[in-house]
PDB file of C-alpha atoms and ligand atoms in Angstrom:
ATOM      1  CA  MET A  42      -7.613   2.226 -19.125  1.00 97.00           C
ATOM      2  CA  LYS A  43      -3.394   2.864 -18.680  1.00 98.00           C
ATOM      3  CA  PHE A  44      -2.505   4.327 -15.394  1.00 97.00           C
ATOM      4  CA  PHE A  45       0.156   7.346 -14.832  1.00 98.00           C
ATOM      5  CA  LEU A  46       1.403   8.802 -11.992  1.00 98.00           C
ATOM      6  CA  ASP A  47       0.543  12.431 -11.099  1.00 97.00           C
ATOM      7  CA  THR A  48       4.301  13.360  -8.784  1.00 98.00           C
ATOM      8  CA  ALA A  49       7.775  13.682  -9.170  1.00 98.00           C
ATOM      9  CA  ASP A  50       8.540  12.449  -6.353  1.00 98.00           C
ATOM     10  CA  VAL A  51      10.690   9.391  -7.252  1.00 98.00           C
ATOM     11  CA  ASP A  52      10.485   7.240  -4.222  1.00 97.00           C
ATOM     12  CA  GLU A  53       6.432   6.895  -5.257  1.00 97.00           C
ATOM     13  CA  ILE A  54       7.488   6.397  -8.637  1.00 98.00           C
ATOM     14  CA  ARG A  55       9.551   3.365  -7.980  1.00 98.00           C
ATOM     15  CA  GLU A  56       7.230   1.726  -5.528  1.00 96.00           C
ATOM     16  CA  TRP A  57       4.539   1.803  -7.805  1.00 95.00           C
ATOM     17  CA  ASN A  58       6.500   1.030 -10.746  1.00 96.00           C
ATOM     18  CA  ALA A  59       7.546  -1.894  -8.829  1.00 96.00           C
ATOM     19  CA  THR A  60       3.755  -3.137  -9.289  1.00 94.00           C
ATOM     20  CA  GLY A  61       4.002  -3.884 -12.812  1.00 95.00           C
ATOM     21  CA  LEU A  62       1.027  -1.691 -13.486  1.00 93.00           C
ATOM     22  CA  LEU A  63       2.241   1.849 -13.957  1.00 96.00           C
ATOM     23  CA  ASP A  64       2.113   3.556 -17.698  1.00 98.00           C
ATOM     24  CA  GLY A  65       3.255   6.511 -17.017  1.00 98.00           C
ATOM     25  CA  VAL A  66       3.926   9.454 -15.204  1.00 98.00           C
ATOM     26  CA  THR A  67       2.252  12.842 -15.101  1.00 98.00           C
ATOM     27  CA  THR A  68       4.596  16.656 -14.297  1.00 98.00           C
ATOM     28  CA  ASN A  69       3.843  20.094 -13.914  1.00 97.00           C
ATOM     29  CA  PRO A  70       5.364  23.533 -12.305  1.00 97.00           C
ATOM     30  CA  SER A  71       3.657  22.149  -9.427  1.00 97.00           C
ATOM     31  CA  LEU A  72       4.979  19.227  -8.452  1.00 97.00           C
ATOM     32  CA  ILE A  73       7.974  19.970  -9.116  1.00 98.00           C
ATOM     33  CA  LEU A  74       8.359  22.259  -6.616  1.00 98.00           C
ATOM     34  CA  LYS A  75       6.833  19.708  -4.812  1.00 97.00           C
ATOM     35  CA  SER A  76       9.719  17.816  -4.964  1.00 97.00           C
ATOM     36  CA  GLY A  77      12.302  20.351  -4.244  1.00 97.00           C
ATOM     37  CA  ARG A  78      14.103  19.111  -7.427  1.00 97.00           C
ATOM     38  CA  ASP A  79      15.660  20.468 -10.447  1.00 98.00           C
ATOM     39  CA  ILE A  80      13.247  19.614 -13.231  1.00 98.00           C
ATOM     40  CA  LYS A  81      15.379  17.956 -15.928  1.00 98.00           C
ATOM     41  CA  GLU A  82      17.779  16.278 -12.855  1.00 98.00           C
ATOM     42  CA  VAL A  83      14.549  14.467 -12.371  1.00 98.00           C
ATOM     43  CA  LEU A  84      12.666  14.278 -14.919  1.00 98.00           C
ATOM     44  CA  ALA A  85      16.224  12.324 -15.976  1.00 98.00           C
ATOM     45  CA  GLU A  86      15.862   9.769 -13.060  1.00 98.00           C
ATOM     46  CA  ILE A  87      11.943   9.226 -13.577  1.00 98.00           C
ATOM     47  CA  CYS A  88      12.385   8.629 -17.261  1.00 98.00           C
ATOM     48  CA  GLU A  89      15.538   6.255 -16.295  1.00 98.00           C
ATOM     49  CA  ILE A  90      12.586   4.363 -13.783  1.00 98.00           C
ATOM     50  CA  VAL A  91       9.313   4.437 -15.710  1.00 97.00           C
ATOM     51  CA  ASP A  92       9.346   2.915 -19.310  1.00 96.00           C
ATOM     52  CA  GLY A  93       6.325   4.553 -20.227  1.00 98.00           C
ATOM     53  CA  ASP A  94       5.880   8.208 -21.791  1.00 98.00           C
ATOM     54  CA  VAL A  95       7.245  11.282 -19.054  1.00 98.00           C
ATOM     55  CA  SER A  96       5.144  14.086 -18.906  1.00 98.00           C
ATOM     56  CA  GLY A  97       7.217  17.190 -18.547  1.00 98.00           C
ATOM     57  CA  GLU A  98       5.797  20.791 -18.987  1.00 98.00           C
ATOM     58  CA  VAL A  99       7.053  23.750 -20.046  1.00 98.00           C
ATOM     59  CA  ALA A 100       6.899  27.743 -17.972  1.00 98.00           C
ATOM     60  CA  ALA A 101       6.659  29.028 -21.508  1.00 98.00           C
ATOM     61  CA  THR A 102       3.741  31.235 -22.180  1.00 98.00           C
ATOM     62  CA  ASP A 103       4.770  32.262 -26.723  1.00 98.00           C
ATOM     63  CA  TYR A 104       5.354  30.350 -29.230  1.00 98.00           C
ATOM     64  CA  ASP A 105       8.925  30.944 -29.828  1.00 98.00           C
ATOM     65  CA  THR A 106       9.898  30.051 -25.893  1.00 98.00           C
ATOM     66  CA  MET A 107       7.888  27.000 -25.599  1.00 98.00           C
ATOM     67  CA  LEU A 108       9.759  25.732 -29.379  1.00 98.00           C
ATOM     68  CA  LYS A 109      12.321  26.124 -27.221  1.00 98.00           C
ATOM     69  CA  GLU A 110      11.791  24.797 -24.015  1.00 98.00           C
ATOM     70  CA  GLY A 111      10.044  21.782 -24.824  1.00 98.00           C
ATOM     71  CA  ARG A 112      12.888  20.899 -28.044  1.00 98.00           C
ATOM     72  CA  ALA A 113      15.486  20.979 -24.186  1.00 98.00           C
ATOM     73  CA  LEU A 114      12.981  18.791 -22.419  1.00 98.00           C
ATOM     74  CA  ALA A 115      12.926  16.446 -25.443  1.00 98.00           C
ATOM     75  CA  GLN A 116      15.842  15.887 -24.765  1.00 98.00           C
ATOM     76  CA  ILE A 117      16.131  14.784 -21.816  1.00 98.00           C
ATOM     77  CA  ALA A 118      15.122  10.640 -22.754  1.00 98.00           C
ATOM     78  CA  SER A 119      13.043   9.409 -25.806  1.00 97.00           C
ATOM     79  CA  ASN A 120      10.286   8.762 -22.950  1.00 98.00           C
ATOM     80  CA  ILE A 121       9.887  12.314 -22.123  1.00 98.00           C
ATOM     81  CA  CYS A 122       6.390  14.021 -23.509  1.00 98.00           C
ATOM     82  CA  ILE A 123       6.552  17.630 -24.115  1.00 98.00           C
ATOM     83  CA  LYS A 124       3.657  18.894 -21.829  1.00 98.00           C
ATOM     84  CA  LEU A 125       1.908  22.384 -22.783  1.00 98.00           C
ATOM     85  CA  PRO A 126      -0.771  24.488 -22.175  1.00 98.00           C
ATOM     86  CA  THR A 127      -4.179  24.709 -24.083  1.00 98.00           C
ATOM     87  CA  THR A 128      -3.483  28.261 -25.590  1.00 98.00           C
ATOM     88  CA  LEU A 129      -3.138  29.271 -28.687  1.00 98.00           C
ATOM     89  CA  ASP A 130       0.763  29.289 -28.901  1.00 98.00           C
ATOM     90  CA  GLY A 131       0.516  26.485 -26.904  1.00 98.00           C
ATOM     91  CA  VAL A 132      -1.775  24.652 -29.922  1.00 98.00           C
ATOM     92  CA  LYS A 133       0.846  26.346 -32.332  1.00 98.00           C
ATOM     93  CA  ALA A 134       3.720  24.698 -30.149  1.00 98.00           C
ATOM     94  CA  CYS A 135       2.246  21.268 -29.896  1.00 98.00           C
ATOM     95  CA  LYS A 136       1.620  21.366 -33.796  1.00 98.00           C
ATOM     96  CA  THR A 137       5.502  21.544 -34.663  1.00 98.00           C
ATOM     97  CA  LEU A 138       6.501  19.364 -32.195  1.00 98.00           C
ATOM     98  CA  THR A 139       4.674  16.944 -33.158  1.00 98.00           C
ATOM     99  CA  GLY A 140       5.465  17.684 -36.984  1.00 97.00           C
ATOM    100  CA  GLU A 141       8.940  17.114 -35.251  1.00 98.00           C
ATOM    101  CA  GLY A 142       8.203  14.031 -34.824  1.00 98.00           C
ATOM    102  CA  HIS A 143       7.641  14.815 -30.639  1.00 98.00           C
ATOM    103  CA  LYS A 144       4.972  13.061 -28.183  1.00 98.00           C
ATOM    104  CA  THR A 145       3.168  16.192 -26.403  1.00 98.00           C
ATOM    105  CA  ASN A 146       0.604  16.550 -23.680  1.00 98.00           C
ATOM    106  CA  MET A 147      -2.089  19.183 -23.838  1.00 98.00           C
ATOM    107  CA  THR A 148      -3.119  20.334 -20.173  1.00 98.00           C
ATOM    108  CA  LEU A 149      -5.155  22.984 -18.490  1.00 98.00           C
ATOM    109  CA  CYS A 150      -8.551  21.070 -21.346  1.00 98.00           C
ATOM    110  CA  PHE A 151     -11.349  21.947 -20.071  1.00 98.00           C
ATOM    111  CA  SER A 152     -13.454  22.200 -22.803  1.00 98.00           C
ATOM    112  CA  ALA A 153     -14.230  20.505 -25.770  1.00 98.00           C
ATOM    113  CA  THR A 154     -13.697  22.563 -28.133  1.00 98.00           C
ATOM    114  CA  GLN A 155     -10.023  22.751 -26.634  1.00 98.00           C
ATOM    115  CA  ALA A 156     -10.028  19.204 -27.423  1.00 98.00           C
ATOM    116  CA  LEU A 157     -11.144  19.587 -30.803  1.00 98.00           C
ATOM    117  CA  LEU A 158      -8.426  21.705 -31.136  1.00 98.00           C
ATOM    118  CA  VAL A 159      -5.112  19.679 -30.146  1.00 98.00           C
ATOM    119  CA  ALA A 160      -6.601  17.165 -31.870  1.00 98.00           C
ATOM    120  CA  LYS A 161      -6.445  18.615 -34.966  1.00 98.00           C
ATOM    121  CA  ALA A 162      -2.731  20.251 -33.920  1.00 98.00           C
ATOM    122  CA  GLY A 163      -1.899  16.365 -33.606  1.00 98.00           C
ATOM    123  CA  ALA A 164      -1.301  16.145 -30.058  1.00 98.00           C
ATOM    124  CA  THR A 165      -0.549  12.842 -27.876  1.00 98.00           C
ATOM    125  CA  TYR A 166      -2.472  13.417 -24.881  1.00 98.00           C
ATOM    126  CA  VAL A 167      -5.354  15.852 -24.607  1.00 98.00           C
ATOM    127  CA  SER A 168      -5.583  16.246 -20.550  1.00 98.00           C
ATOM    128  CA  PRO A 169      -8.945  17.377 -19.343  1.00 98.00           C
ATOM    129  CA  PHE A 170      -8.920  18.228 -15.249  1.00 98.00           C
ATOM    130  CA  ILE A 171     -12.228  16.901 -14.425  1.00 97.00           C
ATOM    131  CA  GLY A 172     -11.531  17.934 -10.594  1.00 96.00           C
ATOM    132  CA  ARG A 173     -11.484  21.257 -11.174  1.00 97.00           C
ATOM    133  CA  LEU A 174     -14.247  21.584 -13.405  1.00 97.00           C
ATOM    134  CA  ASP A 175     -16.039  19.962 -10.219  1.00 96.00           C
ATOM    135  CA  ASP A 176     -15.159  22.577  -7.740  1.00 96.00           C
ATOM    136  CA  MET A 177     -17.174  24.906 -10.450  1.00 96.00           C
ATOM    137  CA  GLY A 178     -20.234  22.928 -10.094  1.00 97.00           C
ATOM    138  CA  ILE A 179     -19.583  21.654 -13.466  1.00 96.00           C
ATOM    139  CA  ASP A 180     -18.976  18.322 -14.436  1.00 95.00           C
ATOM    140  CA  GLY A 181     -15.601  17.015 -14.975  1.00 96.00           C
ATOM    141  CA  MET A 182     -17.132  13.958 -16.040  1.00 97.00           C
ATOM    142  CA  GLU A 183     -18.980  15.198 -18.711  1.00 97.00           C
ATOM    143  CA  LEU A 184     -16.460  16.443 -20.872  1.00 98.00           C
ATOM    144  CA  ILE A 185     -14.820  13.366 -20.595  1.00 98.00           C
ATOM    145  CA  GLU A 186     -17.874  11.944 -22.737  1.00 98.00           C
ATOM    146  CA  GLU A 187     -17.933  14.520 -25.086  1.00 98.00           C
ATOM    147  CA  ILE A 188     -14.179  14.312 -25.580  1.00 98.00           C
ATOM    148  CA  ARG A 189     -14.992  10.791 -26.773  1.00 98.00           C
ATOM    149  CA  THR A 190     -16.979  11.389 -28.563  1.00 98.00           C
ATOM    150  CA  ILE A 191     -15.747  13.949 -30.452  1.00 98.00           C
ATOM    151  CA  TYR A 192     -12.504  12.183 -30.718  1.00 98.00           C
ATOM    152  CA  ASP A 193     -14.680   9.182 -32.638  1.00 98.00           C
ATOM    153  CA  ASN A 194     -16.777  10.715 -35.050  1.00 98.00           C
ATOM    154  CA  TYR A 195     -13.263  11.706 -35.990  1.00 98.00           C
ATOM    155  CA  ASP A 196     -10.999   8.718 -35.708  1.00 98.00           C
ATOM    156  CA  PHE A 197      -8.793  11.734 -34.403  1.00 98.00           C
ATOM    157  CA  GLU A 198      -5.872   9.499 -32.208  1.00 98.00           C
ATOM    158  CA  THR A 199      -5.029  11.738 -29.639  1.00 98.00           C
ATOM    159  CA  GLU A 200      -5.469   9.934 -25.788  1.00 98.00           C
ATOM    160  CA  ILE A 201      -7.125  11.653 -23.754  1.00 98.00           C
ATOM    161  CA  LEU A 202      -6.126  11.754 -20.313  1.00 98.00           C
ATOM    162  CA  ALA A 203      -8.170  12.628 -17.191  1.00 98.00           C
ATOM    163  CA  ALA A 204      -6.561  14.387 -15.031  1.00 98.00           C
ATOM    164  CA  SER A 205      -7.144  16.141 -11.462  1.00 96.00           C
ATOM    165  CA  ILE A 206      -9.068  13.116 -10.170  1.00 96.00           C
ATOM    166  CA  ARG A 207     -10.343  13.482  -6.897  1.00 92.00           C
ATOM    167  CA  THR A 208     -11.935  10.252  -6.152  1.00 93.00           C
ATOM    168  CA  LEU A 209     -12.599   6.783  -6.283  1.00 95.00           C
ATOM    169  CA  ASN A 210     -15.575   7.287  -8.694  1.00 95.00           C
ATOM    170  CA  HIS A 211     -13.601   9.866 -11.347  1.00 96.00           C
ATOM    171  CA  VAL A 212     -11.437   6.911 -12.201  1.00 97.00           C
ATOM    172  CA  LYS A 213     -14.331   4.421 -12.350  1.00 97.00           C
ATOM    173  CA  ASP A 214     -16.415   7.426 -14.321  1.00 97.00           C
ATOM    174  CA  CYS A 215     -13.088   7.094 -16.167  1.00 97.00           C
ATOM    175  CA  ALA A 216     -13.120   4.067 -17.273  1.00 97.00           C
ATOM    176  CA  MET A 217     -16.808   4.113 -18.099  1.00 98.00           C
ATOM    177  CA  ALA A 218     -16.334   7.270 -20.357  1.00 98.00           C
ATOM    178  CA  GLY A 219     -13.277   5.753 -21.965  1.00 98.00           C
ATOM    179  CA  ALA A 220     -10.629   7.240 -21.229  1.00 98.00           C
ATOM    180  CA  ASP A 221      -6.955   6.599 -22.566  1.00 98.00           C
ATOM    181  CA  VAL A 222      -5.525   7.051 -19.491  1.00 98.00           C
ATOM    182  CA  ALA A 223      -6.382   8.420 -16.102  1.00 98.00           C
ATOM    183  CA  THR A 224      -3.420   9.813 -13.849  1.00 98.00           C
ATOM    184  CA  LEU A 225      -4.075   9.186 -10.746  1.00 96.00           C
ATOM    185  CA  PRO A 226      -2.065  11.581  -6.891  1.00 94.00           C
ATOM    186  CA  PRO A 227      -0.842   8.212  -4.875  1.00 91.00           C
ATOM    187  CA  SER A 228      -2.925   8.918  -2.422  1.00 90.00           C
ATOM    188  CA  THR A 229      -5.679   8.011  -4.663  1.00 91.00           C
ATOM    189  CA  ILE A 230      -4.315   4.933  -6.633  1.00 87.00           C
ATOM    190  CA  GLU A 231      -3.203   3.511  -3.542  1.00 86.00           C
ATOM    191  CA  LYS A 232      -7.034   3.701  -2.532  1.00 92.00           C
ATOM    192  CA  LEU A 233      -8.129   1.561  -5.424  1.00 92.00           C
ATOM    193  CA  VAL A 234      -7.216  -1.583  -4.369  1.00 91.00           C
ATOM    194  CA  LYS A 235      -9.478  -0.964  -0.920  1.00 93.00           C
ATOM    195  CA  HIS A 236     -11.916  -2.020   0.504  1.00 95.00           C
ATOM    196  CA  PRO A 237     -13.555  -3.133   4.169  1.00 96.00           C
ATOM    197  CA  LEU A 238     -15.059  -5.987   2.743  1.00 98.00           C
ATOM    198  CA  THR A 239     -12.087  -7.324   1.085  1.00 97.00           C
ATOM    199  CA  ASP A 240     -10.778  -6.664   4.675  1.00 97.00           C
ATOM    200  CA  LYS A 241     -13.026  -8.430   6.549  1.00 98.00           C
ATOM    201  CA  GLY A 242     -12.962 -11.542   4.716  1.00 98.00           C
ATOM    202  CA  LEU A 243      -9.391 -12.520   4.591  1.00 98.00           C
ATOM    203  CA  GLU A 244      -9.246 -11.568   8.326  1.00 98.00           C
ATOM    204  CA  ALA A 245     -11.717 -13.946   8.731  1.00 98.00           C
ATOM    205  CA  PHE A 246     -10.422 -16.915   5.739  1.00 98.00           C
ATOM    206  CA  LEU A 247      -7.286 -16.668   7.658  1.00 98.00           C
ATOM    207  CA  ALA A 248      -8.942 -17.638  10.369  1.00 98.00           C
ATOM    208  CA  ASP A 249     -10.224 -20.262   9.898  1.00 98.00           C
ATOM    209  CA  TRP A 250      -7.320 -21.804   7.396  1.00 98.00           C
ATOM    210  CA  ALA A 251      -5.298 -20.959  10.662  1.00 98.00           C
ATOM    211  CA  LYS A 252      -7.766 -23.808  12.833  1.00 98.00           C
ATOM    212  CA  THR A 253      -7.466 -26.715  10.183  1.00 98.00           C
ATOM    213  CA  GLY A 254      -3.937 -26.571  11.017  1.00 98.00           C
ATOM    214  CA  GLN A 255      -2.226 -27.478   7.326  1.00 97.00           C
ATOM    215  CA  SER A 256       0.160 -25.696   5.195  1.00 96.00           C
ATOM    216  CA  ILE A 257       0.695 -25.188   1.764  1.00 96.00           C
TER     217      ILE A 257
HETATM  218  O1  LIG B 169      -1.538  16.723 -13.726  1.00 82.66           O
HETATM  219  C1  LIG B 169      -2.032  17.757 -13.566  1.00 82.66           C
HETATM  220  C2  LIG B 169      -3.101  17.215 -12.282  1.00 82.66           C
HETATM  221  O2  LIG B 169      -3.704  16.756 -11.860  1.00 82.66           O
HETATM  222  C3  LIG B 169      -4.113  18.983 -11.362  1.00 82.66           C
HETATM  223  O3  LIG B 169      -4.495  18.032 -10.453  1.00 82.66           O
HETATM  224  O4  LIG B 169      -6.314  17.880  -8.220  1.00 82.66           O
HETATM  225  O5  LIG B 169      -4.127  19.902  -8.145  1.00 82.66           O
HETATM  226  O6  LIG B 169      -6.269  19.427 -10.556  1.00 82.66           O
HETATM  227  P1  LIG B 169      -5.861  18.701  -9.149  1.00 82.66           P
END
């Protein structure tokens, strides 16, 4: 499973990119707002740091303006992935932009039928929002499983990019369900490696090692 960082904070992106474990970045209008940066400038900087796909989201809701904005975003760098909302205009824009050779990420996906449609439109990624479904008392993970089954049934190449991930169990369950990508906020990706028994065990090993008086 690939890991994307869900942020527009270039310092965090630099830090995680240095681990060699980062496969891409996703942004959205809320994350651009949080960064306080100009969208084109910050995306250009992120695209220089990261080799993988970097999603930049259009702000338009109508087909023609989505195309205009999508093409403008794609000019920024070769690894830009145009993020579009899963609406009828968004799906139409996805079909056109994909036909032009651009990468696309269909966001705000909350149902298996939406995911089916965006795959038919040739989307590079579909972004089901797990946490926001959980917030409503609907099991977000079931959606990932349904999409996996549908895509496998028809050999759709659209990658499942699990978004709105809030917990470590979300990450584990996504991996179990066969999501292709998980996009994680820096606070969640950090927790992946943490375990109190690892810390405790290491402490004990180091204490014993010190008693041996040896060095390697
Ligand atoms: O990139 C979109 C996304 O991951 C949103 O997450 O926590 O705001 O639902 P959240």
